[in-house]
Short mmCIF file of N, CA and C in Angstrom, two decimals:
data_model
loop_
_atom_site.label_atom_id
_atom_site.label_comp_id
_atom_site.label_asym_id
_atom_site.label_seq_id
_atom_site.Cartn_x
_atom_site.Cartn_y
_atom_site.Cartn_z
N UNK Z 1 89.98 111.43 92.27
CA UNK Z 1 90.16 111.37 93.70
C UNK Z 1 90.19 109.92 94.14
N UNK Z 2 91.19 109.43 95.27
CA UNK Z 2 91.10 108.36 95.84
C UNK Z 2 90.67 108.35 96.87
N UNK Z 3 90.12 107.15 97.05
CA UNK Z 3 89.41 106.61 98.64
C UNK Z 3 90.33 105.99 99.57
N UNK Z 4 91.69 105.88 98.85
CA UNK Z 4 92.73 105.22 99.72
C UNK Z 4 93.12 105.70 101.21
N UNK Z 5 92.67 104.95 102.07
CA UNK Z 5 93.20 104.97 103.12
C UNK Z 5 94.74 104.94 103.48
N UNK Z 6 95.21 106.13 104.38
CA UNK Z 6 96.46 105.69 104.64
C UNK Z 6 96.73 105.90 105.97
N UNK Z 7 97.94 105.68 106.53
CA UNK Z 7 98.36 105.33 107.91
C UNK Z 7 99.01 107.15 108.13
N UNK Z 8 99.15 107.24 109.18
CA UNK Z 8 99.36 108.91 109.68
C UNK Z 8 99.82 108.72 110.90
N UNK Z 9 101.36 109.68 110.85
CA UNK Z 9 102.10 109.51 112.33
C UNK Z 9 101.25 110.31 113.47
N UNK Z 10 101.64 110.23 114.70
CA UNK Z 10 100.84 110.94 115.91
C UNK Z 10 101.52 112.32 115.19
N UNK Z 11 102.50 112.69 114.86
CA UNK Z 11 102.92 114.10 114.71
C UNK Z 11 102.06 114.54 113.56
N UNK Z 12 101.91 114.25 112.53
CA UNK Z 12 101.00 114.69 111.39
C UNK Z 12 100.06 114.67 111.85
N UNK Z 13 99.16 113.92 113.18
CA UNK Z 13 97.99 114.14 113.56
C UNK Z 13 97.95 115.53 114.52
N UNK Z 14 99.10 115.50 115.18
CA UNK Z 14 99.17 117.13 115.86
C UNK Z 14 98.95 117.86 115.40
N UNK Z 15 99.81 118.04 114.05
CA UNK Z 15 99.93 118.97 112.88
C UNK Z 15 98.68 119.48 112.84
N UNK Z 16 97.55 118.57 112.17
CA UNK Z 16 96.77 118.92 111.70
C UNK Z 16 95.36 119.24 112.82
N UNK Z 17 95.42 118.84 113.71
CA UNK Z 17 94.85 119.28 114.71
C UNK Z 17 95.28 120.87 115.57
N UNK Z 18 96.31 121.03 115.30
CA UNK Z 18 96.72 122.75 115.39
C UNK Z 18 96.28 123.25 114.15
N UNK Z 19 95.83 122.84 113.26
CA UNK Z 19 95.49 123.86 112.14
C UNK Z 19 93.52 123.60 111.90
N UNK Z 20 93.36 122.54 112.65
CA UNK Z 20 91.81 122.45 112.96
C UNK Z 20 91.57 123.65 114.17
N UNK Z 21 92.46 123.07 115.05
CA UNK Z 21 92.21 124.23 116.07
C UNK Z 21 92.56 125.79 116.00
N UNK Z 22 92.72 126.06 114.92
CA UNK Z 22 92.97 127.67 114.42
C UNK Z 22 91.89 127.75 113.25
N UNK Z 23 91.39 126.99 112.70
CA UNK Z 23 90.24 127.19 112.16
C UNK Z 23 89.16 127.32 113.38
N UNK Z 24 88.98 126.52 114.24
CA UNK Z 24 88.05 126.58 115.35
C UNK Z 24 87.85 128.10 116.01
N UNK Z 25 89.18 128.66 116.13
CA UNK Z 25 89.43 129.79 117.08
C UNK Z 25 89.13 131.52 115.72
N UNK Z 26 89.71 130.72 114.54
CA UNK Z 26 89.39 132.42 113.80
C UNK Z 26 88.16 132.01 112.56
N UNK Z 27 87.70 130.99 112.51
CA UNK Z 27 86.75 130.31 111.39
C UNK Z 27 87.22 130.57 110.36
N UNK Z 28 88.34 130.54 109.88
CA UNK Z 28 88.81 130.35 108.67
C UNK Z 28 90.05 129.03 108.39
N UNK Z 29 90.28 128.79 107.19
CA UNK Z 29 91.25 127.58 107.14
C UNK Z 29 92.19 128.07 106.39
N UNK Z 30 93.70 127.74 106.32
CA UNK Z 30 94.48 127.85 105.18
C UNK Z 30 94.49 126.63 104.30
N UNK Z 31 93.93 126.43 103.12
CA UNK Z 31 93.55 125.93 102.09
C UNK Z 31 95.22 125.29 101.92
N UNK Z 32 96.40 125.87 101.94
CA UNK Z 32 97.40 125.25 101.63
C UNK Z 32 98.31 124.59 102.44
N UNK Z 33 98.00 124.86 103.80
CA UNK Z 33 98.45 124.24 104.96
C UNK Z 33 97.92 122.68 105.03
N UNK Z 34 96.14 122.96 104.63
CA UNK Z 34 95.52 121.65 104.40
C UNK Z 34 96.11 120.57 103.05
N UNK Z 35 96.75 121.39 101.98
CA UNK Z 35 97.11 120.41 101.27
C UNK Z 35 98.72 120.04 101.35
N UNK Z 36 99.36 120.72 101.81
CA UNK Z 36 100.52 120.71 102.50
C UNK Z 36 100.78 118.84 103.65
N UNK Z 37 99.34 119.31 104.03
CA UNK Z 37 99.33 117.57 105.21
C UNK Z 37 99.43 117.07 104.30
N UNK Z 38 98.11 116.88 103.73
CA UNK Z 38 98.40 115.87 103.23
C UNK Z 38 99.15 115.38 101.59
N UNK Z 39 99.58 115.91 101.32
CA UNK Z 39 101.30 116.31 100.62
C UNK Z 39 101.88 115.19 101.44
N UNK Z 40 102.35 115.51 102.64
CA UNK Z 40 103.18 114.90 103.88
C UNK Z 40 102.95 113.44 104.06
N UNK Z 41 101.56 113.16 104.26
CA UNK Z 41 100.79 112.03 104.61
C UNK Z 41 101.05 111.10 103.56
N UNK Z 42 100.58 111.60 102.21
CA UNK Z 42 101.15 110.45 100.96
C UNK Z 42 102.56 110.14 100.73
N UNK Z 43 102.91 111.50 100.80
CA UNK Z 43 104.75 110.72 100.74
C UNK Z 43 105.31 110.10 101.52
N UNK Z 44 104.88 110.41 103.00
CA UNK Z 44 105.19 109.30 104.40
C UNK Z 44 104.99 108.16 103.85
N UNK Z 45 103.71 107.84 103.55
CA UNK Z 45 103.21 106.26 102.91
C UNK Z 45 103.38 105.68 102.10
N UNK Z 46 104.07 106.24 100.88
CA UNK Z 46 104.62 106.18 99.74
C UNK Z 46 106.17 105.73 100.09
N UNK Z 47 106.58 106.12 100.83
CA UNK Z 47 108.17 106.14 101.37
C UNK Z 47 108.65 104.84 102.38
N UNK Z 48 107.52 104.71 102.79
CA UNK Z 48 107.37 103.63 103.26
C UNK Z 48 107.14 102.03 102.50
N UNK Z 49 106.00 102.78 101.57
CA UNK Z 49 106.01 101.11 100.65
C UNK Z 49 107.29 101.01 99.90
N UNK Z 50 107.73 102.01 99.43
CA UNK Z 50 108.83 101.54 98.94
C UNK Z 50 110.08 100.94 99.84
N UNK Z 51 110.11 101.53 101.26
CA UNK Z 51 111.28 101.04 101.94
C UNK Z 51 110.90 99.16 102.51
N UNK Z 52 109.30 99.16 102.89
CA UNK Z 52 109.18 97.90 102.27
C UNK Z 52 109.29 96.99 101.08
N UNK Z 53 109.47 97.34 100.07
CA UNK Z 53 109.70 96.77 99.30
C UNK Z 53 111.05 96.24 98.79
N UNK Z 54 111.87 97.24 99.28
CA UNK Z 54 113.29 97.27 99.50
C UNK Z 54 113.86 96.42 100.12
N UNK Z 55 113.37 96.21 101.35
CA UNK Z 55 113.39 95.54 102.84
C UNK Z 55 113.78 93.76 102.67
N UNK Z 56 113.22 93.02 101.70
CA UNK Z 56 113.60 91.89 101.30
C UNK Z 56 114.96 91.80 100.47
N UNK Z 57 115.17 93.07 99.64
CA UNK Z 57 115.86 92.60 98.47
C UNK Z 57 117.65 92.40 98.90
N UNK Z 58 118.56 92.19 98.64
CA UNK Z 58 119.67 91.75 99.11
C UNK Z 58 120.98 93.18 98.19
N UNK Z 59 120.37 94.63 98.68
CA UNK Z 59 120.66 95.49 98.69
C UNK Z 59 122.07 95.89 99.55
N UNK Z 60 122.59 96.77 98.04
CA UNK Z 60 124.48 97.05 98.97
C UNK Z 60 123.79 97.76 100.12
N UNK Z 61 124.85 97.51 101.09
CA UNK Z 61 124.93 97.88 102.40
C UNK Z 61 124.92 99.54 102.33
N UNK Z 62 126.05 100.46 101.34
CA UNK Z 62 125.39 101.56 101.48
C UNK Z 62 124.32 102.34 101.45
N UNK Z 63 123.45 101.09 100.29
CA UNK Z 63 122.30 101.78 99.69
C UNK Z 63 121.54 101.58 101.25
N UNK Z 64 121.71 100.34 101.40
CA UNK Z 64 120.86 99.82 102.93
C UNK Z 64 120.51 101.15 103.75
N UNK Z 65 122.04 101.71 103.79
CA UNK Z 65 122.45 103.12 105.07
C UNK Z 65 121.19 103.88 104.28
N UNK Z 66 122.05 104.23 103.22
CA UNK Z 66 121.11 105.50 102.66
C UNK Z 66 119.06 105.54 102.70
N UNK Z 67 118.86 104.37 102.65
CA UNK Z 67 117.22 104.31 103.00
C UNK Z 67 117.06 104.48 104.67
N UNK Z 68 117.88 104.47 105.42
CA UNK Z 68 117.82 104.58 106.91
C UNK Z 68 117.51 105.94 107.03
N UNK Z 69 119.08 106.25 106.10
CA UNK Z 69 118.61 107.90 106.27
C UNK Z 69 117.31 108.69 105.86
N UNK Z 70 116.82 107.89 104.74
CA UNK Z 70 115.90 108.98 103.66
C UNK Z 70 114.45 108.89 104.63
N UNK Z 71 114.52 107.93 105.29
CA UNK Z 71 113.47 107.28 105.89
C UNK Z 71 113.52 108.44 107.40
N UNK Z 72 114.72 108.71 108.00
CA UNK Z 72 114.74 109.91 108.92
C UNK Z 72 113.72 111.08 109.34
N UNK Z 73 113.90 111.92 107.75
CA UNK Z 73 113.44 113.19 107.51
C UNK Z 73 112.39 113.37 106.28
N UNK Z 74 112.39 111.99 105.22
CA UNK Z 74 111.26 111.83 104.65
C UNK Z 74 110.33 113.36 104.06
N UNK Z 75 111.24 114.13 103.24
CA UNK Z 75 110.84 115.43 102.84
C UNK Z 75 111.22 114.78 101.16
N UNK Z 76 110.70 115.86 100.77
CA UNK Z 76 110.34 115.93 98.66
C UNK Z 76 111.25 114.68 98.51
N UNK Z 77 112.68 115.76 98.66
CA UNK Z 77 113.80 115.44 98.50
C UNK Z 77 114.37 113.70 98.55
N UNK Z 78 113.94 113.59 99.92
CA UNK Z 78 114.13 112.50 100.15
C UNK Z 78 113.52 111.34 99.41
N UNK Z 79 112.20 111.84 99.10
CA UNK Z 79 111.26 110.68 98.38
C UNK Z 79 111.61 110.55 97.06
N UNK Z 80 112.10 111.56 96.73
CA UNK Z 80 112.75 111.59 94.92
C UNK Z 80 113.95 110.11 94.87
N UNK Z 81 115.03 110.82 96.19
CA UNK Z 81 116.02 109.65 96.04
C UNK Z 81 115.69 108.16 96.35
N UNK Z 82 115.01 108.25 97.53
CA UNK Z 82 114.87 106.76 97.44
C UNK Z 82 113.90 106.21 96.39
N UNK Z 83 112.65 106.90 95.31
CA UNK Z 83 112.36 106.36 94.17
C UNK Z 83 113.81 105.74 93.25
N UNK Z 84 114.09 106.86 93.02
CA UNK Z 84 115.23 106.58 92.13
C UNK Z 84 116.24 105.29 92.50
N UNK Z 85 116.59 105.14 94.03
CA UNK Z 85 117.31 103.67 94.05
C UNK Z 85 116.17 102.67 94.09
N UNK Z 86 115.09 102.88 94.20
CA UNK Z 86 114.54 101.76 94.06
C UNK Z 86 113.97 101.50 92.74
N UNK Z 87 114.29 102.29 92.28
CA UNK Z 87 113.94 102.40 90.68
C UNK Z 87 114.80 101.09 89.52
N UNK Z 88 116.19 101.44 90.03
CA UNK Z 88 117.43 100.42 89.77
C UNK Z 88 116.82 99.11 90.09
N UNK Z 89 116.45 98.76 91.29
CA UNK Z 89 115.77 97.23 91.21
C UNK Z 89 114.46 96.72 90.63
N UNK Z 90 113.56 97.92 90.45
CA UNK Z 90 112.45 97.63 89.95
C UNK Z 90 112.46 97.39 88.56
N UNK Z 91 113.51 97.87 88.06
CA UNK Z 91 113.80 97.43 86.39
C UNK Z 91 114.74 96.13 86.30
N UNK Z 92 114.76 95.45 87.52
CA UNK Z 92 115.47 94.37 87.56
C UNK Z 92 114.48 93.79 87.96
N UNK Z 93 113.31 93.80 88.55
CA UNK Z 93 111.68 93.08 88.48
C UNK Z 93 111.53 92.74 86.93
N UNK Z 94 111.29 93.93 86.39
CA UNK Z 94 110.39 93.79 85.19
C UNK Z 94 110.09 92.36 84.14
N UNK Z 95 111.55 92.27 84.01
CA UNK Z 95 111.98 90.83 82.71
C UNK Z 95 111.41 89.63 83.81
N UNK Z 96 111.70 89.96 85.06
CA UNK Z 96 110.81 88.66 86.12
C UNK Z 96 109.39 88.47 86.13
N UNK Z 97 108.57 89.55 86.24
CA UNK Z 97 107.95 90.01 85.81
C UNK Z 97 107.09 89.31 84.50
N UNK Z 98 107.57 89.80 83.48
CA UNK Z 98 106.77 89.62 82.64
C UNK Z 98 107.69 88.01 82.50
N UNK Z 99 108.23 87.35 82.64
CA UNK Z 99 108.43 85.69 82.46
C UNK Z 99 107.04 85.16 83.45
N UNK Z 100 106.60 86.10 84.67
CA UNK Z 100 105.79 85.16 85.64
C UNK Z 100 104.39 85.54 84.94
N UNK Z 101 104.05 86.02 84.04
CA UNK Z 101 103.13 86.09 82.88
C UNK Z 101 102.56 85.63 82.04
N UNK Z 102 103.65 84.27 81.53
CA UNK Z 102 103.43 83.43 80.25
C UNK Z 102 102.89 82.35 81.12
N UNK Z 103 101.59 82.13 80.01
CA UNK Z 103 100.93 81.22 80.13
C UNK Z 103 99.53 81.39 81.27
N UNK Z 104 99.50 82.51 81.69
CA UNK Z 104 98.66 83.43 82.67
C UNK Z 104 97.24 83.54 81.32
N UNK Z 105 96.31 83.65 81.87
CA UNK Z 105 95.07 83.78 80.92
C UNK Z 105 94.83 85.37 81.06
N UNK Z 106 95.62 86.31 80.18
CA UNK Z 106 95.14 87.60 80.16
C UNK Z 106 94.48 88.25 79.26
N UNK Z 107 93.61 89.40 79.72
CA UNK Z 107 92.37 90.28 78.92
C UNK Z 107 93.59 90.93 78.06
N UNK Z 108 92.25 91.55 77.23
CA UNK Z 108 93.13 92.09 75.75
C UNK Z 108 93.70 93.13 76.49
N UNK Z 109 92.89 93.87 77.59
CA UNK Z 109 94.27 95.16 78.31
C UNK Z 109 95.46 95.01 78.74
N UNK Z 110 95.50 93.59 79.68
CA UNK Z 110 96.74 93.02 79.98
C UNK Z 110 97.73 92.55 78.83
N UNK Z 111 97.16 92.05 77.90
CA UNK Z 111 97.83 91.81 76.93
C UNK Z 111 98.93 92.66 76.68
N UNK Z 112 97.87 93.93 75.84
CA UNK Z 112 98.60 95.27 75.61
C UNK Z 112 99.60 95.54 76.68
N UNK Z 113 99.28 95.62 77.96
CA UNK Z 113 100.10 96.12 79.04
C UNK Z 113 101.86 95.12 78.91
N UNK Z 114 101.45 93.72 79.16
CA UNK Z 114 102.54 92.90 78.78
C UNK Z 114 103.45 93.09 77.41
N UNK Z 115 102.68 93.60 76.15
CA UNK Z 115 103.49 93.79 75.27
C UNK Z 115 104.13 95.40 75.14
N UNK Z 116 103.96 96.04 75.73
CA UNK Z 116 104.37 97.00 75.59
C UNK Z 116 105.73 97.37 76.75
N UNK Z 117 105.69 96.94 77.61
CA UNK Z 117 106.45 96.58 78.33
C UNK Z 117 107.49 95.38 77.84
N UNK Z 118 107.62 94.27 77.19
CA UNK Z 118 108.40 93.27 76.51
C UNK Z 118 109.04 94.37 75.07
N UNK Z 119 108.47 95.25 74.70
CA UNK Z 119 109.36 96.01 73.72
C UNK Z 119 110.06 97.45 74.16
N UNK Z 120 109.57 97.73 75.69
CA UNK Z 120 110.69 98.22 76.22
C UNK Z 120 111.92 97.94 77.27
N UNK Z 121 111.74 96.41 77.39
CA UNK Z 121 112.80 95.59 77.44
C UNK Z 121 113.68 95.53 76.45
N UNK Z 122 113.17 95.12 74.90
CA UNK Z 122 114.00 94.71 74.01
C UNK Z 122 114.46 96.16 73.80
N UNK Z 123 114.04 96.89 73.67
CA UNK Z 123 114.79 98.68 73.26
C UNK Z 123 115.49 99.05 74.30
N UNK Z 124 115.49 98.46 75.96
CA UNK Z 124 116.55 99.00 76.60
C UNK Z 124 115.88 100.23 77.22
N UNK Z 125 114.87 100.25 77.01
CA UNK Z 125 114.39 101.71 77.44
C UNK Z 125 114.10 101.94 78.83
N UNK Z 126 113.18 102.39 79.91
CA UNK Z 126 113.06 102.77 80.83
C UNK Z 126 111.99 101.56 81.32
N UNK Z 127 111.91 100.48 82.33
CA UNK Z 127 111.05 99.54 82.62
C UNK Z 127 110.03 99.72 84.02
N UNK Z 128 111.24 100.49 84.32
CA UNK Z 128 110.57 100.97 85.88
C UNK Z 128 108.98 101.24 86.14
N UNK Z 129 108.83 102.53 85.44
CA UNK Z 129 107.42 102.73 85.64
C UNK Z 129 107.03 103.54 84.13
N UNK Z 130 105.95 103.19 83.59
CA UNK Z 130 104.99 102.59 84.76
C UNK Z 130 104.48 101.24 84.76
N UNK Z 131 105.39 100.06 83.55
CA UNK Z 131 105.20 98.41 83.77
C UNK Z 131 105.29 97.89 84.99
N UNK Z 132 106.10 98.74 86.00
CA UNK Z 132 106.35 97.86 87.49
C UNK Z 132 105.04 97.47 88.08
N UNK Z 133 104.55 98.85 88.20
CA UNK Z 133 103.11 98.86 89.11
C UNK Z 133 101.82 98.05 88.09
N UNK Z 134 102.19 98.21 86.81
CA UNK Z 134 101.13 97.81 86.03
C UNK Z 134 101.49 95.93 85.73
N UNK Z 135 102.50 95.70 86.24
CA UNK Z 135 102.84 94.08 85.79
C UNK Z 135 102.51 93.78 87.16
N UNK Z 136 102.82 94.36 88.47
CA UNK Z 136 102.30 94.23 89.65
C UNK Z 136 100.75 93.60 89.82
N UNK Z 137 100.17 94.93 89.38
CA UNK Z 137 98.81 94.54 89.48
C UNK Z 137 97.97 93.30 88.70
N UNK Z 138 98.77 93.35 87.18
CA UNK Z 138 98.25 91.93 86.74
C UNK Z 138 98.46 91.00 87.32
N UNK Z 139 99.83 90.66 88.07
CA UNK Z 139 100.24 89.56 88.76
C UNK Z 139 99.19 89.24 90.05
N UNK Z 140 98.77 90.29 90.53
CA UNK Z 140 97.80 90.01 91.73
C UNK Z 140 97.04 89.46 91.67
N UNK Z 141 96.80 90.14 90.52
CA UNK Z 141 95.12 89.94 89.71
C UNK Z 141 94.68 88.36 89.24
N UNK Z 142 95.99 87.86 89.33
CA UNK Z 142 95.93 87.03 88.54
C UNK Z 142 96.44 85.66 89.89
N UNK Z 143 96.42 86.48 91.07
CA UNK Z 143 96.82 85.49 92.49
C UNK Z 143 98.07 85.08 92.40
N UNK Z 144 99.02 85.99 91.69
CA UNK Z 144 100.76 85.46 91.74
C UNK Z 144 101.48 86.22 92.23
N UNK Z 145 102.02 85.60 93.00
CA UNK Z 145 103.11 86.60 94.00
C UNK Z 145 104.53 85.71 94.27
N UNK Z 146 105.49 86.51 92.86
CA UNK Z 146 106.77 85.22 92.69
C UNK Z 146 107.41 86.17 93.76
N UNK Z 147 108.67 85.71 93.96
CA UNK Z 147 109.75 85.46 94.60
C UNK Z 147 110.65 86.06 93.55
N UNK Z 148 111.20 87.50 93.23
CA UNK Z 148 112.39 88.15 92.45
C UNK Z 148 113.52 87.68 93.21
N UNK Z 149 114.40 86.96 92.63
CA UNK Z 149 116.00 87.28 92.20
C UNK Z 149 115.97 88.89 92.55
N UNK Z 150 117.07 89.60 93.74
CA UNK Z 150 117.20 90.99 93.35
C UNK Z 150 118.14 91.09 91.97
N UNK Z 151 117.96 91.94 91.28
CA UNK Z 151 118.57 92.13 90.16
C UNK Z 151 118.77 93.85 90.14
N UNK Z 152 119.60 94.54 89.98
CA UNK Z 152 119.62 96.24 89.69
C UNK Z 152 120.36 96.50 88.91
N UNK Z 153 119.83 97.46 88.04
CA UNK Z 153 119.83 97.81 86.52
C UNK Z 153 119.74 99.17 86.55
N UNK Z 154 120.51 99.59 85.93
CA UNK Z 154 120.97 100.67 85.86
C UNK Z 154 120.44 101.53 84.04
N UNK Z 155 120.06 102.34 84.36
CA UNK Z 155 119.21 102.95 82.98
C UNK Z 155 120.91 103.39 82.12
N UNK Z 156 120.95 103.09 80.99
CA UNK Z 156 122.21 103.76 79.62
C UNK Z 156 121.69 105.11 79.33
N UNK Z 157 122.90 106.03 79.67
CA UNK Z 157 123.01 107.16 79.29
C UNK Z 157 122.62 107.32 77.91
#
């Protein structure tokens, strides 16, 4: 379980205040309505960091459109696609990434984390996740916050 705090529109707060207030009125809850919010609540916030993250990079203009849209209606659906285009640039992080690494004083976990990720560079394989978030966090960790080149990369059939 996380302690993560997240941000919640006035409408998800309605939401869930009509389903407090029907617990109030019959003393019972629907158990899946409650996980249903917040279902809603993480992917809102989730959809969001990524459209921030997006937000700097020097992204085609359609893709630009298409996060306007996904950002609209922000359902499953939507959160699948905009992972996936942002997926294309985040494997164009990675090799940035692990260059803003060398010479960084890292624990034997980071280590591991950095090399395992540098041999699925050299294999071509999938970089996205989960090295993005995990080269992320060393970089923090470590008080570095470069400046990516956008780069998008496209995974080989």
């Amino acid at each position: 379980m996380t302690d993560k705090a997240y941000t919640i529109t006035v409408a998800n707060i309605e939401t869930l205040q009509a389903i407090l207030d029907e617990a109030r009125t019959t003393g019972e809850i629907e158990a899946g309505a409650l996980r249903e919010m917040a279902d809603t609540i993480v992917r809102e916030f989730r959809m969001k960091e990524i459209a921030a993250y997006l937000a700097p990079k020097s992204i085609r203009p359609i893709e630009k459109a298409r996060v306007g849209k996904l950002m609209k209606s922000m359902s499953i659906r939507d959160r699948d696609q905009l992972d996936a285009l942002a997926d294309h640039y985040k494997r164009g992080d990675v090799p940035q990434m692990l260059k803003a690494t060398v010479g960084l004083p890292l624990s034997d976990r980071e280590t591991r984390i950095v090399k395992a990720a540098i041999g699925d560079v050299k294999r071509g394989g999938d970089t996205s996740f989960p090295h993005w978030d995990r080269l992320s966090a060393i970089l923090a960790d470590h008080g570095i916050t470069p400046e990516f080149k956008t780069v998008r990369l496209e995974m080989a059939d």
